[in-house]
Coordinates of C-alpha atoms and ligand atoms in Angstrom, one line a residue:
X57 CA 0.0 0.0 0.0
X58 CA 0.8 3.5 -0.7
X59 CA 3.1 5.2 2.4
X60 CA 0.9 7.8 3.1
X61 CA -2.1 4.8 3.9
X62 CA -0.1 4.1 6.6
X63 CA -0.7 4.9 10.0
X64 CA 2.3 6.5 12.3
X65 CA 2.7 3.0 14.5
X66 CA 3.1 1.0 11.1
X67 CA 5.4 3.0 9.6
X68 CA 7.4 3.0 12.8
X69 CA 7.5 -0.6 12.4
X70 CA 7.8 -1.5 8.7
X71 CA 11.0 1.0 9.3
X72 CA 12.4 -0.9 12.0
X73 CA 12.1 -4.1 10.2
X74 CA 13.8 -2.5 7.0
X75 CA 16.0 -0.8 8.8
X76 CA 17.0 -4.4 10.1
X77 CA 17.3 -5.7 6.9
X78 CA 19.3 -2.8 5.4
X79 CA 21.7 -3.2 8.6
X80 CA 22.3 -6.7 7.6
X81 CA 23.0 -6.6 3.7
X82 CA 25.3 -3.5 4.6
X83 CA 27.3 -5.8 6.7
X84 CA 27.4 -8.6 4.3
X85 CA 28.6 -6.0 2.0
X86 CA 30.7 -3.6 3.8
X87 CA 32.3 -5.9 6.6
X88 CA 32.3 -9.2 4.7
X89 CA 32.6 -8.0 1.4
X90 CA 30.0 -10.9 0.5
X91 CA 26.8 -8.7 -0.4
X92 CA 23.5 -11.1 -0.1
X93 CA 21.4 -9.5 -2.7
X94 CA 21.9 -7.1 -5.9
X95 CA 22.8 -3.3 -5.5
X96 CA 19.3 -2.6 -7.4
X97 CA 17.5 -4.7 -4.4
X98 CA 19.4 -2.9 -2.0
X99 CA 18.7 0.5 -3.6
X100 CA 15.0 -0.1 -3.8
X101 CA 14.6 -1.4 0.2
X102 CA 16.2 1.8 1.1
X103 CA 14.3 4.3 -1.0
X104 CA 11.0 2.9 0.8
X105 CA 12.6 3.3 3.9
X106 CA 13.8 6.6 2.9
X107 CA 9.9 7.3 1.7
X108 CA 8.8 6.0 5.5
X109 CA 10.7 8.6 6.8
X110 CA 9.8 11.6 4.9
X111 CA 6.3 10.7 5.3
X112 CA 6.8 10.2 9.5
X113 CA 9.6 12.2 10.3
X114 CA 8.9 11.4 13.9
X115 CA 10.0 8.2 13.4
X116 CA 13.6 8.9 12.0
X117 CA 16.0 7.6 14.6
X118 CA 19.7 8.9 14.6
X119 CA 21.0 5.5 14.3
X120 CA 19.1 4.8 11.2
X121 CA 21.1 3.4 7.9
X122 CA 19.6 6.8 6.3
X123 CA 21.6 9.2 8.7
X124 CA 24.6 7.4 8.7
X125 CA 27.5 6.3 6.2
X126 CA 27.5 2.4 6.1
X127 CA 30.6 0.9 6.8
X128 CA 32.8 -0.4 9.9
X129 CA 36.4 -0.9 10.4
X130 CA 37.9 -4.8 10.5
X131 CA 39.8 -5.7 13.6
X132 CA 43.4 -6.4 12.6
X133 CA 43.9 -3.1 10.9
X134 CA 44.6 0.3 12.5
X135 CA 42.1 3.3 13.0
X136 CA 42.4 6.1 11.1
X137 CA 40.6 9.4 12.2
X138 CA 38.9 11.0 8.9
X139 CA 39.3 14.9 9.5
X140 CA 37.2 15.8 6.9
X141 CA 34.4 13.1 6.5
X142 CA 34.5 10.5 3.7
X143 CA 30.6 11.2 3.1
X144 CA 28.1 8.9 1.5
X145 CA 26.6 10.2 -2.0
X146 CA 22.7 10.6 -2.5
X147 CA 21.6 8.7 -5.5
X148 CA 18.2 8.9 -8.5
X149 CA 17.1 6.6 -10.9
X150 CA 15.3 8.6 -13.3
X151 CA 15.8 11.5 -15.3
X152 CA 12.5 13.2 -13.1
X153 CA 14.3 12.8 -10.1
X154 CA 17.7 14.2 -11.8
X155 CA 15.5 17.5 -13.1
X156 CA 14.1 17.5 -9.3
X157 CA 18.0 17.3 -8.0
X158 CA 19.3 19.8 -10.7
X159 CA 15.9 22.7 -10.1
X160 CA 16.4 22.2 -6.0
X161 CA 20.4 23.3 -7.2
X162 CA 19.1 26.5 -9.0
X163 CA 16.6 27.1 -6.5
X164 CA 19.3 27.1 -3.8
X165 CA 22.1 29.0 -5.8
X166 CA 19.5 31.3 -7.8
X167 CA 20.2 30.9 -11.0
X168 CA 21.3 27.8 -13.5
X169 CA 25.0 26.7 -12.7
X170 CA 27.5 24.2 -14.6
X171 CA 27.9 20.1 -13.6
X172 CA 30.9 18.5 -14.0
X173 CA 29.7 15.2 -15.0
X174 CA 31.7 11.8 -14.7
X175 CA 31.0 8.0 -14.6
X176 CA 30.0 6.3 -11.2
X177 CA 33.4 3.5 -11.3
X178 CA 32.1 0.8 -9.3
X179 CA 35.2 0.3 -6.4
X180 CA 35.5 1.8 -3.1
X181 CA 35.9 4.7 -1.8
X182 CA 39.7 5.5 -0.6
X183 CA 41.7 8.6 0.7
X184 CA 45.2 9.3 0.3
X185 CA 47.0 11.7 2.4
X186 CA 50.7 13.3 0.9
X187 CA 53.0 15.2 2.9
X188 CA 55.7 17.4 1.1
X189 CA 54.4 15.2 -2.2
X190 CA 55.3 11.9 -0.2
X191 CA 52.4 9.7 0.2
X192 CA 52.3 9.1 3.9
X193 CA 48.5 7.1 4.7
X194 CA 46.4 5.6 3.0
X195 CA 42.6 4.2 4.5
X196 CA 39.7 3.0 3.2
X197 CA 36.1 4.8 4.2
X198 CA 35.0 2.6 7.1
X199 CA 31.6 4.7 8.7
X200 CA 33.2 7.7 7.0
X201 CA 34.8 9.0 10.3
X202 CA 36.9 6.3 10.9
X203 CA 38.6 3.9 8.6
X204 CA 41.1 1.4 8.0
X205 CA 44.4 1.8 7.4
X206 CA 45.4 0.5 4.1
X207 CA 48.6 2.3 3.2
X208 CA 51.0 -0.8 2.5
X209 CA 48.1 -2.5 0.3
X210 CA 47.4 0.7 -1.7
X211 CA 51.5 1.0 -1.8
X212 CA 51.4 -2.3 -4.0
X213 CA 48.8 -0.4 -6.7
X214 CA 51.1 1.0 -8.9
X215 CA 48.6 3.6 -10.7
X216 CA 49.0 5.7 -7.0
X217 CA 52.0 7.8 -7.3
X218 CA 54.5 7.6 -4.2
X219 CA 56.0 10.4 -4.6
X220 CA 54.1 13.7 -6.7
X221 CA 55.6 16.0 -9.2
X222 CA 55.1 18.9 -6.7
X223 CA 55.4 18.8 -3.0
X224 CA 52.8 19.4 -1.7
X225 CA 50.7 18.4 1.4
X226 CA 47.0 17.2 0.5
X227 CA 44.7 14.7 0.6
X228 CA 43.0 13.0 -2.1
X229 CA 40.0 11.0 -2.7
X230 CA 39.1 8.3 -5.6
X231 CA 38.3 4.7 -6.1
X232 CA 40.0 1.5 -5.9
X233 CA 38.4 -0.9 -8.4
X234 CA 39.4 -4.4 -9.8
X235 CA 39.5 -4.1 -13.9
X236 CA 37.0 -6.3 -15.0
X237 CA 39.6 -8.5 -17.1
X238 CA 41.2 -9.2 -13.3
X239 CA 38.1 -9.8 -11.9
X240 CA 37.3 -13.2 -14.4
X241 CA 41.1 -13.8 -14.2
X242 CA 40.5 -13.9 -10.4
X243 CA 37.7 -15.8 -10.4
X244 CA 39.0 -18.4 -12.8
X245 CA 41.6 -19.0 -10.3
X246 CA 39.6 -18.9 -7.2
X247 CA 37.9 -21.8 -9.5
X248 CA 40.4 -23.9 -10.1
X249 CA 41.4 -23.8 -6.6
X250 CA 38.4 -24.9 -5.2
X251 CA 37.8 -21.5 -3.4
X252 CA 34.7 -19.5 -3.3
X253 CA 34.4 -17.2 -6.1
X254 CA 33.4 -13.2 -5.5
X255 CA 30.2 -12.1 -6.5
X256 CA 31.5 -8.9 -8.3
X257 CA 34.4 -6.9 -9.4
X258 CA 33.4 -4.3 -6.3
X259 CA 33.4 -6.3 -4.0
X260 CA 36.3 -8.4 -5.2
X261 CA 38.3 -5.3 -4.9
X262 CA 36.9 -4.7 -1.4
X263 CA 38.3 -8.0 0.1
X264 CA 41.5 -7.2 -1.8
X265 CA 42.5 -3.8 -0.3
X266 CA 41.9 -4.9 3.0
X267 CA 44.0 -8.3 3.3
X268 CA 46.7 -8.2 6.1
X269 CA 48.7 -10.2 3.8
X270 CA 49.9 -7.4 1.0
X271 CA 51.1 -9.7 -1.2
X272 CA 47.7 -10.6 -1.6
X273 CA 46.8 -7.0 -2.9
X274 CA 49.5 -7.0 -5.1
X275 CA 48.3 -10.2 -6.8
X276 CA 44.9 -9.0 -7.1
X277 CA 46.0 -6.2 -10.3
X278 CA 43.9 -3.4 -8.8
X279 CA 44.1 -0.3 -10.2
X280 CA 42.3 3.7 -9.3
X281 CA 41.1 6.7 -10.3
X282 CA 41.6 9.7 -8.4
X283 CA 38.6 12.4 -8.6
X284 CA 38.7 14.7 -5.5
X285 CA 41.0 17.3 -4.0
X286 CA 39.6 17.4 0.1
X287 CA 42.5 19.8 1.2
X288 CA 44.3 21.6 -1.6
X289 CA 47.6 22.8 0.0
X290 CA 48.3 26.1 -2.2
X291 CA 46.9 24.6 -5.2
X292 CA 44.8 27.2 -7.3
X293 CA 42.0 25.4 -8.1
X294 CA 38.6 27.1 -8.6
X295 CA 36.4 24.1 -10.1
X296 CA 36.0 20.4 -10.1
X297 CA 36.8 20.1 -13.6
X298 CA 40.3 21.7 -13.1
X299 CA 40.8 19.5 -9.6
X300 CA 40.7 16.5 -11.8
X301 CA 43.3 18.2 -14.1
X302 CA 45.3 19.6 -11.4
X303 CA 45.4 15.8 -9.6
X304 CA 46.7 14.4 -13.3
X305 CA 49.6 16.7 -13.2
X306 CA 50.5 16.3 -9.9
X307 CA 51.0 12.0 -11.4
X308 CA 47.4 10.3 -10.2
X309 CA 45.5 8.4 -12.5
X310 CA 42.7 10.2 -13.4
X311 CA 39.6 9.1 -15.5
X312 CA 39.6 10.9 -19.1
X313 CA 35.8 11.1 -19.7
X314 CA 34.8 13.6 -17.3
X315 CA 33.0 16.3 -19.2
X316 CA 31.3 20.3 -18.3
X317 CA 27.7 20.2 -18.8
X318 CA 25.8 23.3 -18.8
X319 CA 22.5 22.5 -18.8
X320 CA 20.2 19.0 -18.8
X321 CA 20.1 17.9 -22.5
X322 CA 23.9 18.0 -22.6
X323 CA 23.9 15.8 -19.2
X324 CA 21.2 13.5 -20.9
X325 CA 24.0 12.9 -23.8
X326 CA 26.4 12.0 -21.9
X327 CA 24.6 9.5 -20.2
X328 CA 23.0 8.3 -23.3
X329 CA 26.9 8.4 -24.8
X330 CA 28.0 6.4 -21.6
X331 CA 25.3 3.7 -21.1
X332 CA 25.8 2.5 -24.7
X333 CA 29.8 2.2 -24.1
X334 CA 29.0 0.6 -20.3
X335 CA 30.1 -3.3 -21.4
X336 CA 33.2 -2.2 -23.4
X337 CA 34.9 -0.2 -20.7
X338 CA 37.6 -2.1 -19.5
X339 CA 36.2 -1.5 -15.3
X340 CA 32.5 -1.4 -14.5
X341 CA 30.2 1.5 -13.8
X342 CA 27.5 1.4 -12.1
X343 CA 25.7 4.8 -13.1
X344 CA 27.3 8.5 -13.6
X345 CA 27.9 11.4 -10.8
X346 CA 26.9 15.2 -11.5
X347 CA 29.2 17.6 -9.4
X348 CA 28.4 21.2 -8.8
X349 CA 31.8 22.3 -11.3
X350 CA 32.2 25.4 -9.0
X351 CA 33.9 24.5 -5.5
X352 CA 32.8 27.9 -4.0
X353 CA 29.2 27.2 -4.3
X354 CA 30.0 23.1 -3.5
X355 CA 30.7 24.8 0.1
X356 CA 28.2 26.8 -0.1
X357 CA 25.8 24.1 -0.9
X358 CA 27.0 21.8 2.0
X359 CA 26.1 18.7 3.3
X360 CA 23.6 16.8 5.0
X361 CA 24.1 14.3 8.0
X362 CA 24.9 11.8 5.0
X363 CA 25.9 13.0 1.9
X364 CA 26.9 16.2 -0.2
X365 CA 24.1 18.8 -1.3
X366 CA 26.2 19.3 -4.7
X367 CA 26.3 15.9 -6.0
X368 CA 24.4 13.4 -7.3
X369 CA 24.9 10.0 -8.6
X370 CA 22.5 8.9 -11.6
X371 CA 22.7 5.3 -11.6
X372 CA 22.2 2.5 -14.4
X373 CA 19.3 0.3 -14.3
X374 CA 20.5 -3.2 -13.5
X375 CA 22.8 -4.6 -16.5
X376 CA 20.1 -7.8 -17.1
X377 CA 16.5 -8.3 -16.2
X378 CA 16.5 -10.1 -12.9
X379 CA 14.1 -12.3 -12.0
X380 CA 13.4 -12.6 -8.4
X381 CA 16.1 -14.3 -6.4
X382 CA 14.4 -14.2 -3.5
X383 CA 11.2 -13.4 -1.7
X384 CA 11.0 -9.6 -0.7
X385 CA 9.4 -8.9 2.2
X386 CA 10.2 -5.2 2.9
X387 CA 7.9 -4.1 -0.3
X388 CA 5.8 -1.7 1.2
Ligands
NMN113 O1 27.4 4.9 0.3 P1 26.3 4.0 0.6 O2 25.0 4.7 0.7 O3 26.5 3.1 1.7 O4 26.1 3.0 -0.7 C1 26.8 3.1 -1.8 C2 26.4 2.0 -2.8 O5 26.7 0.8 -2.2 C3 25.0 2.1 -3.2 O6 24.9 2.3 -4.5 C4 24.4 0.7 -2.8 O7 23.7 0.2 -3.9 C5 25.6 -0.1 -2.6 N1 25.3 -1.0 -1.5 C6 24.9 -2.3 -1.8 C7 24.6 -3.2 -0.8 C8 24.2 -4.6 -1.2 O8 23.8 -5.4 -0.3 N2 24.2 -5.0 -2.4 C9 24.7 -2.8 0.5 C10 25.2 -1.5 0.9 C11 25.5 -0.6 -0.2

């Protein structure tokens, strides 16, 4: 039934019960790196939740999988204390909700601004922090205050520059991700070993990065893009577009297609021109991001509890038809 049929105790409930279930497949995912269902099954159980509790706001608790990044840290690896936090990003599916993101942007800023537009790479999240242009710690995301500490793995990854071609004292943000060549080589070989296989390249390149043994990561071929600038040392950097630029020269890896779209239709072609090139990239993608291009007005713009007010991720629809796996009971 509709949410707004619903009176304020069932809501309360059918949130704690999805809120229970979203808890779970975020730890299968996150923790284990074993997700139980599809990302698109995921996605939906959480828009109904988020739907529950925009209907009954009096039923939002803090602790709910909406006001928090998902995500913890694995015993065996050290703490690392995010200073500026490694925030989740809000996501649409449709081009409606993508016209409702991009009119609450002009409403807020007063007038139509520029998106830098790039493709959604379907890794993890990672940060990389340089001193004097020496990479001194690397960590993964964990609940986006606290991660892991992952610098010897991501030292073994040899698209992330040791040393820069400046030195200067930043950090950096971008994704780890298993090519998708790696990923079937992987597999094949877990195969032929007899050991389980992974369900995707994602989270393939999840359990990867956070092995205590590094010569496990090595093995594993990862590779990463690098897309955001969080402290910028004396950089002059005015716009997303030219971060991505500026974090090229400085020796990242960074990924070519990003492109400055000025209004809707030019943001519709590029996801039209993306979607249709999706299987022949050699890594997957899982959808494309729209960033504010300005960084004044990304500040200005802010953040929720969650995730940024200037960006957006547009994702795919899933690659085949699925039929159903399993029997949902959070529909509501
Ligand atoms: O940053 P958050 O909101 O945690 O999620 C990022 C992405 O991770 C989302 O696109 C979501 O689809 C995916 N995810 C998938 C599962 C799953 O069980 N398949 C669990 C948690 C997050």
């Amino acid at each position: 039934k509709p949410v707004t049929a619903y009176s304020e105790q069932e809501a309360s409930e059918a949130a704690i019960a999805l809120r229970q279930t979203l808890n779970q497949w975020s730890e299968d995912y996150y923790t284990k790196d074993n997700p139980e269902v599809e990302d698109h099954v995921y996605d939906a159980a959480y828009r109904d939740l988020q739907e529950l509790e925009t209907a009954f706001p009096s039923i939002v608790t803090p602790d709910s999988i909406t006001q928090r990044v998902g995500g913890a840290v694995l015993s065996g690896f050290t703490k690392v204390r995010h200073e500026i936090p490694m925030l989740s990003m809000g996501d649409v599916f449709s081009r409606d909700e993508l016209t409702e993101f991009d009119q609450r942007i002009q409403k807020n800023v007063g007038h139509p601004v520029a998106y830098n537009v790039e493709l959604k790479i379907d890794g993890l999240a990672i940060s990389l922090v340089y001193e004097n242009g020496k990479l001194v710690q690397g960590s993964t995301r964990g609940d986006g205050t606290i991660g892991e500490d992952i610098t010897q793995n991501l030292q073994t990854i040899s698209s992330i520059p040791q040393t820069l071609t400046k030195p200067v004292s930043i950090e950096v943000r971008g994704e780890c991700y298993m090519p998708k060549q790696a990923f079937a080589n992987l597999n094949h070989q877990q195969e032929e070993r007899g050991e389980a296989v992974f369900a995707n390249p994602r989270n393939a390149a999840a359990g990867s990065l956070r092995q205590l043994d590094t010569r496990v990561t090595k093995a594993r071929k990862l590779d990463t893009f690098i897309y955001t600038i969080s402290t910028f040392d004396d950089l002059q950097v005015k716009t997303q577009h030219e971060a991505i630029e500026t974090l090229e020269e400085l020796g990242f890896m960074t990924n070519p297609t990003q492109r400055v779209c000025h209004n809707l239709e030019e943001v519709w072609q590029y996801i039209d021109d993306y979607q249709a090139q999706r299987d022949d990239l050699p890594y997957g993608i899982d959808g494309i991001v729209l960033k504010v291009n300005d960084l004044k007005l990304q500040s200005q713009l802010g953040h929720t509890v969650k995730v940024p007010r200037w960006e957006i991720a547009y994702k795919f629809p899933p690659e085949e038809a699925q039929t159903v796996v399993r029997k949902i009971e959070w529909t509501v």
